Amino acid sequence: MEKSFKNDVEALDALRNKYGELLNEITKVIYGQDEIVTQVLVSLFSRGHVLLIGVPGLAKTLLVTTIAKILGLKYNRIQFTPDLMPSDIIGTEILDKERQFKFIQGPLFSNIILADEINRTPPKTQSALLEAMQERSVTAAGQRFELDSPFFVLATQNPIEQEGTYPLPEAQLDRFMFSVWLDYPKYEDEITIVKNTTSTLQFDLNAVISREEIIYFQDIIRKIPINDNVLNYAVTLAAKTRPGNGMAAEVSNQYLKWGAGPRASQYLVVGAKTHAALHGKYSPDIEDVKAVAPSILRHRIIKNYKAEAENISVEEIINKLL
């Protein structure tokens, strides 16, 4: 893989072409969600995880299964339920025929994990996933097991039905690079969706990119240079969300209880690099930071009582910050 490109610029051009191919394949099945698909791919190449939030029936699960197919990676879906135990996702020790303890790997040992309805499971099972997301390893029966690279968690959450759910702890939310809101499809797109899904139309999806290529491109993106002014813009943007420190924006002091931590700054920079690379640039600019900022900040800033009372949305606050 390394040898096929003369230099990093050539590798970035290849990544740009790959991204086009990936979009082509995905849009065979998923219509009108281009913005969402782009964010999921930015996150994949940035080594981040994604939380998809939307009402039922917006093809959240279909999106993830489609992406898993065209990435040619090992994929597991875990349906989160109130009775799911950590051992159900990590794996468990059993006694084998020779009466020796043997570890049987759970569904977490995979490249892509679809954590469906992640807020339906109790905190102890959520925290087993948290370790895997952050450390890329799991601890079971006192032993540490490394997870395969790339390791990519896509979690879905339904925002309307809060009956019998366990809200995600802030620490877990912070492990997600992006929190992406899915909206209802546009009318024209819905016509296409209904037409294609209520007929005998079948699409064959091809695996477009290999595991080795993904790892290679993830490394290349880290090497992309970033100008100091863009870096400063990203870090300042995160600092502006923190009420009560000297850098806080007016809107933060007024409406926020809590701001984004340093992880937001890191993701803003890596996300901007990836966004630039996928759109044919060799170095990110401020526009790239702005493109990824809403999905990075959305779940990291916590509104105060005043914002709730005045019905100010997180989106409005982010727009003012930008």
XYZ file of N, CA and C in Angstrom, residues 49 89-91 103 105 108-110 126-140 143-153 175:
108
model
N -15.930 8.018 16.683
C -17.175 7.240 16.730
C -18.351 8.188 16.522
N -21.608 -8.356 25.636
C -20.967 -7.655 24.524
C -19.451 -7.871 24.498
N -18.851 -8.055 25.683
C -17.394 -8.250 25.722
C -17.023 -9.697 25.419
N -17.793 -10.625 25.990
C -17.458 -12.038 25.878
C -17.393 -12.627 27.277
N -11.615 -18.057 27.008
C -12.383 -16.826 26.775
C -13.054 -16.878 25.400
N -14.898 -14.723 22.711
C -15.061 -13.306 22.376
C -16.518 -12.950 22.091
N -18.241 -7.441 20.484
C -17.418 -6.227 20.454
C -16.128 -6.434 19.653
N -15.720 -7.702 19.490
C -14.492 -7.991 18.737
C -14.809 -7.961 17.248
N -14.798 -6.760 16.715
C -15.219 -6.554 15.339
C -14.661 -5.212 14.903
N -23.254 0.131 29.266
C -22.753 1.277 28.499
C -21.268 1.504 28.785
N -20.863 1.326 30.048
C -19.471 1.617 30.386
C -18.509 0.568 29.831
N -19.003 -0.653 29.595
C -18.150 -1.671 28.953
C -17.819 -1.223 27.528
N -18.806 -0.608 26.888
C -18.596 -0.095 25.538
C -17.674 1.126 25.581
N -17.822 1.933 26.628
C -17.020 3.146 26.802
C -15.525 2.820 26.813
N -15.156 1.761 27.538
C -13.741 1.375 27.600
C -13.239 0.998 26.205
N -14.053 0.217 25.496
C -13.652 -0.214 24.158
C -13.462 0.993 23.236
N -14.362 1.985 23.343
C -14.292 3.148 22.458
C -13.059 3.988 22.730
N -12.724 4.129 24.006
C -11.613 5.008 24.343
C -10.268 4.301 24.235
N -10.182 3.121 24.841
C -8.884 2.436 24.935
C -8.633 1.477 23.774
N -9.663 1.236 22.942
C -9.565 0.235 21.861
C -9.144 -1.125 22.414
N -9.584 -1.397 23.637
C -9.304 -2.704 24.246
C -10.421 -2.983 25.253
N -10.537 -4.243 25.651
C -11.517 -4.577 26.690
C -10.830 -5.390 27.778
N -11.372 -5.301 28.990
C -10.857 -6.078 30.108
C -11.913 -7.097 30.483
N -11.535 -8.356 30.474
C -12.474 -9.415 30.850
C -11.732 -10.418 31.718
N -8.151 -9.878 32.361
C -7.200 -9.859 31.241
C -7.549 -8.748 30.276
N -6.523 -8.193 29.641
C -6.761 -7.123 28.690
C -6.662 -7.683 27.284
N -7.676 -7.403 26.466
C -7.670 -7.869 25.078
C -7.691 -6.657 24.147
N -6.728 -6.614 23.230
C -6.700 -5.530 22.243
C -7.787 -5.775 21.200
N -8.413 -4.711 20.737
C -9.394 -4.842 19.655
C -8.718 -4.578 18.316
N -9.262 -5.167 17.271
C -8.719 -4.972 15.926
C -8.832 -3.524 15.474
N -7.916 -3.116 14.621
C -8.043 -1.814 13.951
C -8.586 -2.052 12.552
N -9.335 -1.145 11.978
C -9.953 0.004 12.643
C -11.112 -0.448 13.517
N -11.389 0.341 14.558
C -12.520 0.031 15.431
C -13.432 1.252 15.448
N -14.670 1.035 15.054
C -15.558 2.147 14.738
C -16.946 1.847 15.310
N -17.388 2.664 16.271
C -18.708 2.443 16.875
C -19.706 3.448 16.312
N -17.034 10.545 24.342
C -16.246 9.595 23.540
C -16.697 9.589 22.077
